[in-house]
Amino acid sequence: MSQYILRRLLQLIPVFFGTTFLIYALVWAVPGDPFAGKCGQVACPPAYIEMMTAKFNLDDSIFVQYFKYLGNLFTGDWGETFNGVSVGELIGNAYPVTVRLALIAVAIEAIIGLSAGILTGLRGKGFLDNLVLMSTTFLISIPVFVTAIVLQIILGSELGLIEASVSEDATVGELIVPGIALGSLSMAYIARLMRTSIAENRHADYVRTAVAKGQPRSRVVGVHLLRNSVIPVLTFIGTDIGALMGGAIVTEGVFNINGIGGLIFRGIQNREGATVTGVVVLLVMVYLLVSLTVDLLYAVLDPRIRYD
Amino acid sequence: MRASRGFWGATAVVATAALLLTACGGGGSKEDKGSGATDANAAVSVYGTEPENSLIPANTNELGGSKALKPVFSALVGYKSDTAEPYNLMAESITTTDSKVFDIKIKKGWKFHDGTEVKAKNFVDAWNYSANGKNGMQNASFFEQIQGYDEISAKEPAVKEMSGLKVVNDYEFQVTLKGPFSVFATKIGYLAFAPLPDKFFADPEAFAKAPIGNGPLKFVSRTPNQNMKLTRYDEYQGEDKVKFKDLEVRIYTSQETAYQDLLSNRLDFMEALPPAAKAGGKYKTDLGDRLVEGKLLGIAALAIPYYVPGYDNLDLRKAIALAIDREQIVKTVMNDTYAAADGYVSRGIEGYRPGVCEFCKFDPVKAKEYWAKSGYTGKLTIASNADGGRKEPLVAACNSIKNALGVECDFVPATDFGQWRSIVNGRKLTGMGRSDWSADYPSIENYLNPRYKSTGSSNDSTYNSPAVDALLKQADQTADKAAAIKLYQQAEDQIAKDLPQIPVWEEKGVGGKSNRLKVAKLDYGRLADYSSIEVAAK
């Protein structure tokens, strides 16, 4: 077990270098001068361009630039944006908000998605099953930005139940509606996955055995059936946490939430390699750690799974 | 299938209801707000975007940074919000006999927000720092007329001071220019000419995180990507005092969200409206009497580069200019947020004359005649960055040319403003290109020198006319304002004959305010005129 964890952690190293280098190269290798539009209609003074080029090591080859960046990173310096703000500070401001938003989204999608999946999976065909089928199809078919904007306009501007934008504190209460918008798509997937999984396992041998032994229904469903059926869903939720951290670009934009998604979007737009790479480093870490946790949880749910 | 039909039926009802609600939503606010008193201790929020550069006056030339910095600094000269007419703000007097040597006296008793007094040397030091090549300030070229600029703006300058700047005493300094430049006294109202306190020079980087100025509002705090907070500086002595207490420049990722906040009165002021609100003139019903209209100083034109083969042809230029139906495009595509342009200078500027560009009106018959005369074959193109609603009016212009001349016309997109400017500055246009101009300071000079002088910094069409150069130079050197304007007008007449650029339209400036605000005006530079804002007392 500990060997497995160690091996997984060692795998982090090549993944870390690979992803960060790819991102860094992609951001800076885009053709064109990053300072061309900085001074409006007028071309920027050469002194300004020289100073910025030197500051961001843009005269070096992409490899040298990357290793200079990494060197700084290991000393805890995330670099600076073009307007002189420390990227570390930006991430520090943005991270808690996005974590909160992602957790709310996961909670919403897990609670609603799982219960819808369990209910329909147990009952089988019927009105409820059709209703869930239709509504999940509906959710899957509309893009997140539509969900977000529709929720914002109807609940915010028209009914006045929520504010159209989230304030600078970004409290949990304010984040619920953005969380629904963000989690809606995965909520639908979870419901579908759970339903299929339960429907399959309902007729499995071990469930029949449990019923034959005369165990109460709550125990059959709660312990035997659910525990085994939740594994694929858990994998999905695990990767989804990572996806939600980075994928909140649209939702954060619509509700004006100052989070990681917005940061990455602005970084790409302004071609700020330091910001984009910094955020991606973090996202990669989150992805890898979450998927490691999920893998470890398998053994808890299904003792037959071993790590060798 | 029954269930599904029922479901879709329900969805349709919800969707229709939502649409109806949206349609009825706006414009319903009929609250009385004109009469009551003004709340002098109110907080005001304005729409903002993240500043593109560090918060130093000479390094700020875009809207996001200007919004926070302009009210923090007061320059020698201010511009009246209605007429853009310059007046002495921090200056006691600006005198010159030859437009070359300017004697500037500043008002006594003005203080920076840290309590130190604003003295003549604060201006001189600030200007020297900003022009210094070593410091790489974006707006360094604003100081180019001052004697000694060429030496100090070098990469490794040997000097630390411009020879043209001399402190006479604590409240007086003298500026000597390289040559006479009559508009200098107007130009120094630009943000880059703001004074800097002694604290700045000790640590410019720390200063940029918490700027200390001498303006009506002082800096309180900034959270990047979130907001900037300012508060009233109670000891401020200028005439552009503010009538509220706190100002929050709230940074939004999308204009649409800010607009939703504006409609629900959670945001107090927006100086521009999102494309979705402009579509079909929706903003008019949405905002009603909360609409704020301004007179922006800017003009949009199509540059016809002389370096593109075949384009160096006056008849072709005339044909294109005559083939664009400006009135129609402004009305249908831009929903009245722009006005048709008929010259090279904005309407609000002193020296503007209607109809200077005689070929800038729609006349398909004449256009066809010139087209035949030009002998040009092949298709025409208009290039521009396609984001931010730039594309649609230019596509319409292309269609108008296509219909009038019977020639193919294509819109060529560039991904963003940066890429677009590198094409233009690198002289890599292959056809016509969008060439919009926002004036830095309200003077007819600022519309002509940068764009049409052969050495102009934004001469996108590489226009080179010795006659125009001579007239502009002569105008620069004329001390008498009225006489100078006459000369600038003569230059404009000559430009209108050569048509290096085809004026198309000018932006009116359309914004909105919340119903908390009794008054709010939009200034010539597309910023809220903070001194005009009044919040209704509850």
PDB file of N, CA, C and O in Angstrom, chain B residues 54-93:
ATOM      1  N   SER B  54       1.312  48.893 -14.389  1.00  0.00           N
ATOM      2  CA  SER B  54       1.438  49.308 -13.003  1.00  0.00           C
ATOM      3  C   SER B  54       0.808  50.695 -12.818  1.00  0.00           C
ATOM      4  O   SER B  54       0.771  51.496 -13.740  1.00  0.00           O
ATOM      5  N   LEU B  55       0.324  50.963 -11.619  1.00  0.00           N
ATOM      6  CA  LEU B  55      -0.433  52.201 -11.378  1.00  0.00           C
ATOM      7  C   LEU B  55       0.482  53.409 -11.176  1.00  0.00           C
ATOM      8  O   LEU B  55       0.597  53.959 -10.091  1.00  0.00           O
ATOM      9  N   ILE B  56       1.132  53.806 -12.257  1.00  0.00           N
ATOM     10  CA  ILE B  56       1.953  55.009 -12.261  1.00  0.00           C
ATOM     11  C   ILE B  56       1.408  55.866 -13.395  1.00  0.00           C
ATOM     12  O   ILE B  56       1.157  55.348 -14.480  1.00  0.00           O
ATOM     13  N   PRO B  57       1.190  57.173 -13.166  1.00  0.00           N
ATOM     14  CA  PRO B  57       0.536  57.982 -14.208  1.00  0.00           C
ATOM     15  C   PRO B  57       1.177  57.852 -15.587  1.00  0.00           C
ATOM     16  O   PRO B  57       0.468  57.677 -16.575  1.00  0.00           O
ATOM     17  N   ALA B  58       2.503  57.894 -15.657  1.00  0.00           N
ATOM     18  CA  ALA B  58       3.140  57.855 -16.974  1.00  0.00           C
ATOM     19  C   ALA B  58       3.120  56.462 -17.586  1.00  0.00           C
ATOM     20  O   ALA B  58       3.576  56.264 -18.701  1.00  0.00           O
ATOM     21  N   ASN B  59       2.606  55.485 -16.857  1.00  0.00           N
ATOM     22  CA  ASN B  59       2.556  54.130 -17.387  1.00  0.00           C
ATOM     23  C   ASN B  59       1.115  53.691 -17.633  1.00  0.00           C
ATOM     24  O   ASN B  59       0.840  52.523 -17.817  1.00  0.00           O
ATOM     25  N   THR B  60       0.195  54.635 -17.577  1.00  0.00           N
ATOM     26  CA  THR B  60      -1.218  54.298 -17.700  1.00  0.00           C
ATOM     27  C   THR B  60      -1.812  55.046 -18.873  1.00  0.00           C
ATOM     28  O   THR B  60      -1.769  56.270 -18.917  1.00  0.00           O
ATOM     29  N   ASN B  61      -2.312  54.296 -19.852  1.00  0.00           N
ATOM     30  CA  ASN B  61      -2.922  54.973 -20.995  1.00  0.00           C
ATOM     31  C   ASN B  61      -4.184  54.273 -21.446  1.00  0.00           C
ATOM     32  O   ASN B  61      -4.729  54.573 -22.483  1.00  0.00           O
ATOM     33  N   GLU B  62      -4.656  53.283 -20.657  1.00  0.00           N
ATOM     34  CA  GLU B  62      -5.887  52.608 -21.063  1.00  0.00           C
ATOM     35  C   GLU B  62      -6.941  52.841 -19.995  1.00  0.00           C
ATOM     36  O   GLU B  62      -6.645  53.307 -18.902  1.00  0.00           O
ATOM     37  N   LEU B  63      -8.154  52.480 -20.335  1.00  0.00           N
ATOM     38  CA  LEU B  63      -9.297  52.832 -19.509  1.00  0.00           C
ATOM     39  C   LEU B  63      -9.250  52.240 -18.100  1.00  0.00           C
ATOM     40  O   LEU B  63      -9.547  52.913 -17.121  1.00  0.00           O
ATOM     41  N   GLY B  64      -8.866  50.960 -18.005  1.00  0.00           N
ATOM     42  CA  GLY B  64      -8.896  50.280 -16.714  1.00  0.00           C
ATOM     43  C   GLY B  64      -8.057  50.994 -15.667  1.00  0.00           C
ATOM     44  O   GLY B  64      -8.508  51.224 -14.543  1.00  0.00           O
ATOM     45  N   GLY B  65      -6.844  51.356 -16.041  1.00  0.00           N
ATOM     46  CA  GLY B  65      -5.970  52.039 -15.104  1.00  0.00           C
ATOM     47  C   GLY B  65      -6.375  53.490 -14.907  1.00  0.00           C
ATOM     48  O   GLY B  65      -6.326  54.018 -13.794  1.00  0.00           O
ATOM     49  N   SER B  66      -6.807  54.130 -15.994  1.00  0.00           N
ATOM     50  CA  SER B  66      -7.180  55.554 -15.904  1.00  0.00           C
ATOM     51  C   SER B  66      -8.312  55.782 -14.924  1.00  0.00           C
ATOM     52  O   SER B  66      -8.346  56.777 -14.214  1.00  0.00           O
ATOM     53  N   LYS B  67      -9.247  54.829 -14.879  1.00  0.00           N
ATOM     54  CA  LYS B  67     -10.403  54.992 -14.004  1.00  0.00           C
ATOM     55  C   LYS B  67      -9.998  55.182 -12.564  1.00  0.00           C
ATOM     56  O   LYS B  67     -10.601  55.933 -11.830  1.00  0.00           O
ATOM     57  N   ALA B  68      -8.975  54.447 -12.152  1.00  0.00           N
ATOM     58  CA  ALA B  68      -8.549  54.551 -10.761  1.00  0.00           C
ATOM     59  C   ALA B  68      -7.576  55.699 -10.569  1.00  0.00           C
ATOM     60  O   ALA B  68      -7.584  56.366  -9.541  1.00  0.00           O
ATOM     61  N   LEU B  69      -6.736  55.957 -11.563  1.00  0.00           N
ATOM     62  CA  LEU B  69      -5.662  56.926 -11.360  1.00  0.00           C
ATOM     63  C   LEU B  69      -6.069  58.368 -11.616  1.00  0.00           C
ATOM     64  O   LEU B  69      -5.585  59.271 -10.955  1.00  0.00           O
ATOM     65  N   LYS B  70      -6.953  58.592 -12.574  1.00  0.00           N
ATOM     66  CA  LYS B  70      -7.278  59.978 -12.935  1.00  0.00           C
ATOM     67  C   LYS B  70      -7.801  60.789 -11.761  1.00  0.00           C
ATOM     68  O   LYS B  70      -7.374  61.910 -11.550  1.00  0.00           O
ATOM     69  N   PRO B  71      -8.735  60.226 -10.959  1.00  0.00           N
ATOM     70  CA  PRO B  71      -9.212  61.028  -9.830  1.00  0.00           C
ATOM     71  C   PRO B  71      -8.195  61.142  -8.703  1.00  0.00           C
ATOM     72  O   PRO B  71      -8.370  61.964  -7.812  1.00  0.00           O
ATOM     73  N   VAL B  72      -7.133  60.332  -8.736  1.00  0.00           N
ATOM     74  CA  VAL B  72      -6.138  60.397  -7.664  1.00  0.00           C
ATOM     75  C   VAL B  72      -5.119  61.504  -7.937  1.00  0.00           C
ATOM     76  O   VAL B  72      -4.526  62.055  -7.027  1.00  0.00           O
ATOM     77  N   PHE B  73      -4.940  61.846  -9.212  1.00  0.00           N
ATOM     78  CA  PHE B  73      -3.963  62.859  -9.578  1.00  0.00           C
ATOM     79  C   PHE B  73      -4.630  64.058 -10.239  1.00  0.00           C
ATOM     80  O   PHE B  73      -5.533  63.898 -11.054  1.00  0.00           O
ATOM     81  N   SER B  74      -4.183  65.250  -9.891  1.00  0.00           N
ATOM     82  CA  SER B  74      -4.648  66.443 -10.582  1.00  0.00           C
ATOM     83  C   SER B  74      -3.477  67.051 -11.326  1.00  0.00           C
ATOM     84  O   SER B  74      -2.441  67.345 -10.726  1.00  0.00           O
ATOM     85  N   ALA B  75      -3.647  67.223 -12.627  1.00  0.00           N
ATOM     86  CA  ALA B  75      -2.577  67.797 -13.438  1.00  0.00           C
ATOM     87  C   ALA B  75      -2.669  69.314 -13.402  1.00  0.00           C
ATOM     88  O   ALA B  75      -3.520  69.901 -12.727  1.00  0.00           O
ATOM     89  N   LEU B  76      -1.780  69.974 -14.145  1.00  0.00           N
ATOM     90  CA  LEU B  76      -1.771  71.431 -14.169  1.00  0.00           C
ATOM     91  C   LEU B  76      -3.061  71.968 -14.765  1.00  0.00           C
ATOM     92  O   LEU B  76      -3.578  72.999 -14.353  1.00  0.00           O
ATOM     93  N   VAL B  77      -3.553  71.245 -15.755  1.00  0.00           N
ATOM     94  CA  VAL B  77      -4.702  71.709 -16.510  1.00  0.00           C
ATOM     95  C   VAL B  77      -5.802  70.653 -16.413  1.00  0.00           C
ATOM     96  O   VAL B  77      -5.524  69.462 -16.415  1.00  0.00           O
ATOM     97  N   GLY B  78      -7.046  71.112 -16.287  1.00  0.00           N
ATOM     98  CA  GLY B  78      -8.171  70.179 -16.340  1.00  0.00           C
ATOM     99  C   GLY B  78      -9.007  70.503 -17.565  1.00  0.00           C
ATOM    100  O   GLY B  78      -8.797  71.532 -18.216  1.00  0.00           O
ATOM    101  N   TYR B  79      -9.915  69.617 -17.902  1.00  0.00           N
ATOM    102  CA  TYR B  79     -10.784  69.876 -19.051  1.00  0.00           C
ATOM    103  C   TYR B  79     -12.228  69.868 -18.575  1.00  0.00           C
ATOM    104  O   TYR B  79     -12.645  68.949 -17.881  1.00  0.00           O
ATOM    105  N   LYS B  80     -12.989  70.882 -18.956  1.00  0.00           N
ATOM    106  CA  LYS B  80     -14.394  70.920 -18.558  1.00  0.00           C
ATOM    107  C   LYS B  80     -15.122  69.734 -19.178  1.00  0.00           C
ATOM    108  O   LYS B  80     -14.903  69.397 -20.334  1.00  0.00           O
ATOM    109  N   SER B  81     -16.005  69.119 -18.389  1.00  0.00           N
ATOM    110  CA  SER B  81     -16.590  67.877 -18.879  1.00  0.00           C
ATOM    111  C   SER B  81     -17.557  68.114 -20.037  1.00  0.00           C
ATOM    112  O   SER B  81     -17.695  67.275 -20.899  1.00  0.00           O
ATOM    113  N   ASP B  82     -18.228  69.244 -20.073  1.00  0.00           N
ATOM    114  CA  ASP B  82     -19.208  69.463 -21.136  1.00  0.00           C
ATOM    115  C   ASP B  82     -18.549  69.853 -22.457  1.00  0.00           C
ATOM    116  O   ASP B  82     -18.904  69.365 -23.511  1.00  0.00           O
ATOM    117  N   THR B  83     -17.571  70.746 -22.357  1.00  0.00           N
ATOM    118  CA  THR B  83     -17.025  71.311 -23.584  1.00  0.00           C
ATOM    119  C   THR B  83     -15.609  70.840 -23.879  1.00  0.00           C
ATOM    120  O   THR B  83     -15.075  71.142 -24.931  1.00  0.00           O
ATOM    121  N   ALA B  84     -15.004  70.118 -22.935  1.00  0.00           N
ATOM    122  CA  ALA B  84     -13.614  69.681 -23.054  1.00  0.00           C
ATOM    123  C   ALA B  84     -12.668  70.874 -23.122  1.00  0.00           C
ATOM    124  O   ALA B  84     -11.530  70.757 -23.551  1.00  0.00           O
ATOM    125  N   GLU B  85     -13.142  72.022 -22.676  1.00  0.00           N
ATOM    126  CA  GLU B  85     -12.306  73.215 -22.737  1.00  0.00           C
ATOM    127  C   GLU B  85     -11.292  73.185 -21.583  1.00  0.00           C
ATOM    128  O   GLU B  85     -11.649  72.886 -20.447  1.00  0.00           O
ATOM    129  N   PRO B  86     -10.020  73.446 -21.861  1.00  0.00           N
ATOM    130  CA  PRO B  86      -9.034  73.381 -20.772  1.00  0.00           C
ATOM    131  C   PRO B  86      -9.129  74.579 -19.818  1.00  0.00           C
ATOM    132  O   PRO B  86      -9.471  75.683 -20.236  1.00  0.00           O
ATOM    133  N   TYR B  87      -8.875  74.333 -18.547  1.00  0.00           N
ATOM    134  CA  TYR B  87      -8.810  75.419 -17.561  1.00  0.00           C
ATOM    135  C   TYR B  87      -7.669  75.106 -16.600  1.00  0.00           C
ATOM    136  O   TYR B  87      -7.250  73.964 -16.475  1.00  0.00           O
ATOM    137  N   ASN B  88      -7.166  76.119 -15.925  1.00  0.00           N
ATOM    138  CA  ASN B  88      -6.066  75.904 -14.993  1.00  0.00           C
ATOM    139  C   ASN B  88      -6.569  75.198 -13.751  1.00  0.00           C
ATOM    140  O   ASN B  88      -7.429  75.713 -13.039  1.00  0.00           O
ATOM    141  N   LEU B  89      -6.025  74.012 -13.485  1.00  0.00           N
ATOM    142  CA  LEU B  89      -6.466  73.266 -12.321  1.00  0.00           C
ATOM    143  C   LEU B  89      -5.436  73.448 -11.208  1.00  0.00           C
ATOM    144  O   LEU B  89      -5.644  74.169 -10.253  1.00  0.00           O
ATOM    145  N   MET B  90      -4.304  72.800 -11.362  1.00  0.00           N
ATOM    146  CA  MET B  90      -3.252  72.946 -10.361  1.00  0.00           C
ATOM    147  C   MET B  90      -2.396  74.160 -10.701  1.00  0.00           C
ATOM    148  O   MET B  90      -1.685  74.704  -9.867  1.00  0.00           O
ATOM    149  N   ALA B  91      -2.455  74.600 -11.952  1.00  0.00           N
ATOM    150  CA  ALA B  91      -1.642  75.742 -12.368  1.00  0.00           C
ATOM    151  C   ALA B  91      -2.300  77.037 -11.935  1.00  0.00           C
ATOM    152  O   ALA B  91      -3.513  77.198 -12.010  1.00  0.00           O
ATOM    153  N   GLU B  92      -1.470  77.959 -11.455  1.00  0.00           N
ATOM    154  CA  GLU B  92      -1.957  79.302 -11.150  1.00  0.00           C
ATOM    155  C   GLU B  92      -1.995  80.076 -12.457  1.00  0.00           C
ATOM    156  O   GLU B  92      -2.964  80.750 -12.777  1.00  0.00           O
ATOM    157  N   SER B  93      -0.915  79.927 -13.227  1.00  0.00           N
ATOM    158  CA  SER B  93      -0.887  80.572 -14.541  1.00  0.00           C
ATOM    159  C   SER B  93       0.113  79.847 -15.435  1.00  0.00           C
ATOM    160  O   SER B  93       1.089  79.277 -14.957  1.00  0.00           O
TER     161      SER B  93
END
